[in-house]
Amino acid sequence: MKEWLIGKTLREISDIAVDCSMTKFTSNQIVKWIYGKRIAGINEMSDISAKNRAILEERFVVGRLGYSDVQVSSDGTKKYLFPTLQGKYIESAYIPDKDRATLCVSSQAGCKMGCKFCMTARQGFQHNLTAGEIVNQIISIPESDKLTNVVYMGMGEPLDNLEQVIKSIDIITSEWGFGWSPSRITLSTIGLNNIEEFLTRTKVHLAVSLHNPVPEERADLMPLQRTCDIRKIIDIIKKYDFTGQRRVSFEYIMFRGINDTHRHIKEITRLMSGLKCRFNLIRFHAIPECDLEGSSYDNMLKFRDALSAKGITTTIRSSRGEDIFAACGMLSTVKKN
């Protein structure tokens, strides 16, 4: 199988050009065609000589995998199904909202984190996505040119595929790539021990899936807590500046009687001390064979108001795409895979 050019950085394209006895200028032309013009075939690179195009085509393809299915929610959300290079499937969710158009991209086929409330976790882990497969989700949907934001909140744990995720972010934010501001990108994680490397090497927003501030209780919901203590993760986060353009937020799915009491408000307040952040409360979206129940809306309101009174900016995030299983924690291709 020929290598994809999509997913390669300018430096990697430059190395390819040198290896193929092409000039540095040619490598700039190649990335312009791939990421600027978003072409589908090498033969479309009209300002590159026929000889050089033929050399490239011996080893490479531009690389694109179109979506194989799309479902449309009553609220306008769309869920796209993409095949992967290893014969599996992933899902991406397109969420239009007034002047914003957000794409929720996947970073892995399946997930190995085992969170009790997540359908992707039920699917198990198949493989990491390449940077090209991540970027492909962005450029291969009809709404690609309308996108204002990208969130790494789809299938998989992004920090479990750190190098490919960072490479994809580099492509999206570099002048030679899509040229986006890092402020248009958010990465969501349950908190792995390599979070410091991510925070140092990127400038995108961070969203941390907390879901319970009590370590022992969190471990029951999220097994990774046993090896990646959320208290240590937050201590690392506190070393970075989130007072400017970069933001950190915490995602908090609310479960009845599990994490929605005054005791949990007190622990959250203690844990967040000294950290400028936002809290997003999320309604639990019921999934098959899961005995968890969501908190009542009244209790979510009280929880929000109590945290806000403690100085923590807190909102209740609206659910999108629940009727097509595109909402938080509902992405899964288990029937396809």
Coordinates of C-alpha atoms in Angstrom, one line a residue:
M1 CA 0.0 0.0 0.0
K2 CA 1.3 3.4 -0.9
E3 CA 1.9 6.0 1.8
W4 CA -0.5 8.9 2.4
L5 CA 0.8 12.4 1.9
I6 CA -2.1 13.8 4.1
G7 CA -0.9 13.5 7.6
K8 CA 2.7 14.4 6.9
T9 CA 4.2 17.7 8.2
L10 CA 6.1 20.2 6.1
R11 CA 9.4 18.7 7.4
E12 CA 8.4 15.2 6.4
I13 CA 7.3 16.4 3.0
S14 CA 10.7 18.3 2.6
D15 CA 12.5 15.1 3.5
I16 CA 10.5 13.3 0.8
A17 CA 11.4 16.0 -1.7
V18 CA 15.1 15.7 -0.9
D19 CA 14.9 11.9 -1.2
C20 CA 13.3 12.3 -4.6
S21 CA 15.8 14.8 -5.8
M22 CA 13.3 17.7 -5.7
T23 CA 13.8 21.2 -4.5
K24 CA 12.7 22.7 -1.2
F25 CA 10.3 24.9 -3.2
T26 CA 8.6 21.8 -4.5
S27 CA 7.9 20.6 -1.0
N28 CA 6.2 24.0 -0.3
Q29 CA 4.1 23.5 -3.5
I30 CA 3.1 19.9 -2.3
V31 CA 1.8 21.0 1.1
K32 CA -0.1 23.9 -0.6
W33 CA -1.9 21.5 -2.8
I34 CA -2.6 19.0 0.0
Y35 CA -3.7 21.3 2.8
G36 CA -4.5 24.5 1.0
K37 CA -6.2 23.3 -2.1
R38 CA -7.2 20.0 -0.5
I39 CA -6.8 18.0 -3.7
A40 CA -7.6 14.3 -4.0
G41 CA -4.9 13.2 -6.5
I42 CA -1.2 13.9 -7.1
N43 CA -2.0 14.5 -10.8
E44 CA -3.9 17.7 -9.7
M45 CA -0.6 19.4 -8.7
S46 CA -0.5 21.4 -11.9
D47 CA 2.5 23.6 -11.1
I48 CA 4.7 20.6 -10.3
S49 CA 6.5 19.0 -13.3
A50 CA 5.0 15.8 -14.8
K51 CA 8.3 14.1 -14.0
N52 CA 8.1 14.9 -10.3
R53 CA 4.5 14.0 -10.1
A54 CA 5.3 10.6 -11.7
I55 CA 8.1 10.1 -9.1
L56 CA 5.7 10.9 -6.2
E57 CA 3.0 8.6 -7.6
E58 CA 5.4 5.7 -7.5
R59 CA 5.4 5.7 -3.7
F60 CA 2.6 7.9 -2.5
V61 CA -1.1 8.8 -2.8
V62 CA -2.6 12.0 -1.5
G63 CA -4.8 9.8 0.8
R64 CA -8.5 10.2 1.4
L65 CA -11.1 7.9 2.9
G66 CA -14.6 9.2 2.3
Y67 CA -17.3 8.6 4.9
S68 CA -19.4 5.5 4.3
D69 CA -22.6 6.6 6.2
V70 CA -24.2 9.7 7.7
Q71 CA -27.0 10.0 10.2
V72 CA -28.9 13.3 10.8
S73 CA -30.3 14.2 14.2
S74 CA -33.5 16.2 14.7
D75 CA -31.4 19.0 16.1
G76 CA -29.2 19.2 13.0
T77 CA -26.2 17.2 14.4
K78 CA -24.7 14.8 11.9
K79 CA -22.8 11.6 12.7
Y80 CA -20.4 10.5 10.0
L81 CA -19.0 6.9 9.8
F82 CA -15.5 6.6 8.4
P83 CA -13.6 3.4 7.5
T84 CA -10.0 3.2 8.8
L85 CA -6.8 2.0 7.0
Q86 CA -6.9 -1.2 9.2
G87 CA -10.4 -2.2 8.1
K88 CA -12.2 -0.8 11.2
Y89 CA -14.6 2.1 11.6
I90 CA -14.7 5.4 13.5
E91 CA -17.4 8.1 14.0
S92 CA -17.2 11.9 13.8
A93 CA -20.0 14.3 14.9
Y94 CA -20.7 17.6 13.2
I95 CA -22.5 20.0 15.4
P96 CA -23.9 23.3 13.9
D97 CA -24.9 25.9 16.5
K98 CA -25.7 29.5 15.3
D99 CA -22.4 31.0 14.1
R100 CA -20.4 28.0 15.2
A101 CA -19.8 24.7 13.4
T102 CA -17.9 22.1 15.4
L103 CA -16.5 18.8 14.4
C104 CA -15.9 16.2 17.1
V105 CA -13.1 14.0 15.8
S106 CA -11.9 10.5 16.9
S107 CA -8.3 9.7 17.6
Q108 CA -8.6 6.0 18.0
A109 CA -10.8 3.1 16.7
G110 CA -12.4 2.1 20.0
C111 CA -10.8 2.8 23.4
K112 CA -8.9 1.0 26.1
M113 CA -9.8 3.2 29.0
G114 CA -12.8 1.2 30.2
C115 CA -15.0 4.1 31.5
K116 CA -18.2 2.6 32.9
F117 CA -20.6 5.1 31.3
C118 CA -19.1 5.1 27.7
M119 CA -20.3 3.1 24.7
T120 CA -16.9 3.5 23.0
A121 CA -15.3 1.7 25.9
R122 CA -17.7 -1.2 25.5
Q123 CA -16.4 -1.6 22.0
G124 CA -12.8 -2.2 23.2
F125 CA -9.7 -1.0 21.5
Q126 CA -8.8 -1.7 17.9
H127 CA -6.0 0.7 16.9
N128 CA -4.6 4.2 17.0
L129 CA -5.5 6.5 14.1
T130 CA -2.7 8.1 12.0
A131 CA -2.5 11.9 11.8
G132 CA -3.8 11.5 8.2
E133 CA -6.9 9.6 9.4
I134 CA -7.6 12.4 12.0
V135 CA -7.2 15.2 9.4
N136 CA -9.2 13.1 6.9
Q137 CA -12.2 13.5 9.1
I138 CA -12.0 17.3 8.8
I139 CA -11.5 17.5 5.1
S140 CA -13.8 14.8 4.0
I141 CA -17.2 16.0 5.2
P142 CA -19.4 18.3 3.1
E143 CA -19.3 21.0 5.8
S144 CA -15.5 21.1 5.9
D145 CA -15.3 24.7 4.7
K146 CA -17.9 25.8 7.3
L147 CA -16.0 24.5 10.4
T148 CA -15.1 27.0 13.0
N149 CA -13.9 24.6 15.7
V150 CA -12.5 21.1 16.1
V151 CA -12.7 19.1 19.4
Y152 CA -10.8 15.9 20.1
M153 CA -13.8 14.4 21.9
G154 CA -14.7 11.5 19.7
M155 CA -13.8 7.9 20.0
G156 CA -10.6 7.1 21.9
E157 CA -8.4 8.8 24.4
P158 CA -6.3 11.4 22.5
L159 CA -3.3 11.3 25.0
D160 CA -3.1 7.6 24.4
N161 CA -2.2 8.4 20.8
L162 CA -0.1 11.5 21.6
E163 CA 2.3 11.7 18.7
Q164 CA -0.3 11.3 16.0
V165 CA -2.6 13.7 17.7
I166 CA 0.0 16.4 18.1
K167 CA 1.1 15.9 14.5
S168 CA -2.6 16.5 13.4
I169 CA -2.8 19.6 15.6
D170 CA 0.4 20.8 13.9
I171 CA -1.1 20.4 10.5
I172 CA -4.3 22.2 11.5
T173 CA -2.5 25.2 13.1
S174 CA 0.6 25.7 11.0
E175 CA 0.7 28.4 8.3
W176 CA 1.7 25.7 5.8
G177 CA -1.3 23.6 6.9
F178 CA -4.8 24.9 7.6
G179 CA -3.6 28.0 9.4
W180 CA -6.1 27.8 12.2
S181 CA -5.6 29.5 15.6
P182 CA -5.0 27.0 18.4
S183 CA -8.0 28.7 20.1
R184 CA -10.3 26.9 17.7
I185 CA -9.2 23.5 19.0
T186 CA -10.0 21.7 22.2
L187 CA -8.6 18.3 23.3
S188 CA -10.6 16.3 25.8
T189 CA -8.8 13.7 28.1
I190 CA -9.6 11.7 31.2
G191 CA -6.1 12.6 32.3
L192 CA -3.0 10.5 31.4
N193 CA 0.4 10.9 33.0
N194 CA 1.8 12.4 29.7
I195 CA -0.4 15.4 30.0
E196 CA 2.5 17.7 30.8
E197 CA 4.1 16.8 27.4
F198 CA 0.9 17.7 25.7
L199 CA 0.5 21.0 27.5
T200 CA 4.1 21.9 26.7
R201 CA 4.0 21.0 23.1
T202 CA 0.6 22.6 22.1
K203 CA -1.4 25.7 22.8
V204 CA -4.9 24.3 22.3
H205 CA -7.6 24.3 24.9
L206 CA -7.8 21.5 27.4
A207 CA -11.0 19.7 28.6
V208 CA -10.6 17.2 31.4
S209 CA -13.2 14.5 32.1
L210 CA -13.4 14.6 35.9
H211 CA -16.9 13.0 36.7
N212 CA -16.0 12.5 40.3
P213 CA -13.5 14.4 42.6
V214 CA -13.2 11.5 45.1
P215 CA -10.3 9.3 43.9
E216 CA -11.9 6.0 45.1
E217 CA -15.3 6.8 43.6
R218 CA -13.7 8.0 40.4
A219 CA -11.8 4.7 40.0
D220 CA -15.1 2.9 40.1
L221 CA -16.3 4.9 37.1
M222 CA -13.0 5.3 35.4
P223 CA -10.4 2.5 36.1
L224 CA -7.5 4.6 34.8
Q225 CA -7.8 6.6 38.0
R226 CA -5.9 3.7 39.7
T227 CA -2.7 4.5 37.7
C228 CA -3.3 8.2 36.7
D229 CA -4.5 9.9 39.9
I230 CA -6.6 12.9 38.9
R231 CA -5.1 14.9 41.9
K232 CA -1.6 14.6 40.4
I233 CA -3.0 15.5 36.9
I234 CA -4.6 18.7 38.3
D235 CA -1.4 19.6 40.1
I236 CA 0.4 19.4 36.7
I237 CA -2.3 21.5 35.1
K238 CA -1.9 24.2 37.8
K239 CA 1.7 24.8 36.6
Y240 CA 0.4 26.2 33.3
D241 CA -1.1 29.6 32.5
F242 CA -4.8 29.5 31.7
T243 CA -5.5 33.2 32.3
G244 CA -5.0 34.3 28.7
Q245 CA -6.4 32.8 25.4
R246 CA -5.8 29.2 26.5
R247 CA -8.6 27.7 28.6
V248 CA -9.0 24.6 30.8
S249 CA -12.4 23.2 31.5
F250 CA -13.7 20.1 33.3
E251 CA -16.4 17.8 32.0
Y252 CA -18.7 16.4 34.7
I253 CA -21.4 13.9 33.7
M254 CA -23.9 13.9 36.6
F255 CA -25.1 10.6 38.0
R256 CA -27.9 10.3 40.5
G257 CA -26.5 9.5 44.0
I258 CA -23.0 8.9 42.7
N259 CA -21.4 12.3 42.2
D260 CA -24.1 14.9 42.7
T261 CA -24.1 15.6 46.4
H262 CA -22.9 18.5 48.6
R263 CA -19.9 16.4 49.6
H264 CA -18.9 16.3 45.9
I265 CA -19.3 20.1 45.6
K266 CA -17.0 20.5 48.6
E267 CA -14.3 18.2 47.1
I268 CA -14.5 19.9 43.7
T269 CA -14.0 23.3 45.3
R270 CA -10.9 22.0 47.2
L271 CA -9.5 20.3 44.1
M272 CA -9.9 23.4 41.9
S273 CA -8.4 25.8 44.4
G274 CA -6.1 28.3 42.6
L275 CA -7.1 27.2 39.1
K276 CA -8.9 29.4 36.7
C277 CA -11.3 27.0 34.9
R278 CA -14.8 26.3 33.7
F279 CA -17.0 23.5 34.7
N280 CA -19.4 21.9 32.2
L281 CA -22.1 19.8 33.8
I282 CA -23.4 17.1 31.4
R283 CA -26.6 15.1 31.5
F284 CA -26.0 11.4 31.5
H285 CA -27.0 9.7 28.2
A286 CA -28.3 6.3 29.1
I287 CA -26.5 3.4 27.3
P288 CA -27.5 -0.3 27.1
E289 CA -26.6 -2.6 30.0
C290 CA -25.5 0.2 32.3
D291 CA -27.2 0.6 35.7
L292 CA -26.2 4.3 36.2
E293 CA -28.9 6.9 36.3
G294 CA -28.6 10.6 35.5
S295 CA -29.2 13.3 38.0
S296 CA -32.5 15.2 37.8
Y297 CA -32.4 18.6 36.0
D298 CA -33.3 20.3 39.3
N299 CA -30.3 18.8 41.0
M300 CA -28.1 19.8 38.1
L301 CA -29.3 23.4 38.6
K302 CA -28.6 23.3 42.3
F303 CA -25.1 21.8 41.6
R304 CA -24.4 24.5 39.1
D305 CA -25.5 27.3 41.4
A306 CA -23.5 25.9 44.3
L307 CA -20.3 25.7 42.3
S308 CA -20.8 29.2 40.8
A309 CA -21.2 30.5 44.3
K310 CA -17.8 29.1 45.1
G311 CA -16.3 31.1 42.3
I312 CA -16.2 28.3 39.7
T313 CA -17.7 29.3 36.4
T314 CA -20.2 26.5 35.8
T315 CA -22.7 25.8 33.0
I316 CA -25.0 23.0 32.0
R317 CA -24.0 21.8 28.6
S318 CA -26.8 21.2 26.2
S319 CA -27.0 17.7 24.7
R320 CA -26.8 17.3 20.9
G321 CA -27.4 14.3 18.7
E322 CA -28.7 12.0 21.3
D323 CA -31.4 10.5 19.0
I324 CA -28.6 9.2 16.6
F325 CA -26.2 8.2 19.4
A326 CA -23.9 11.1 18.7
A327 CA -24.0 12.7 22.1
C328 CA -21.3 12.5 24.8
G329 CA -20.2 8.9 25.6
M330 CA -22.5 7.4 22.9
L331 CA -20.1 7.0 19.9
S332 CA -19.6 3.4 19.0
T333 CA -19.2 1.4 15.8
V334 CA -19.4 -2.0 17.6
K335 CA -22.0 -3.3 15.1
K336 CA -19.8 -2.2 12.2
N337 CA -16.5 -3.6 13.6

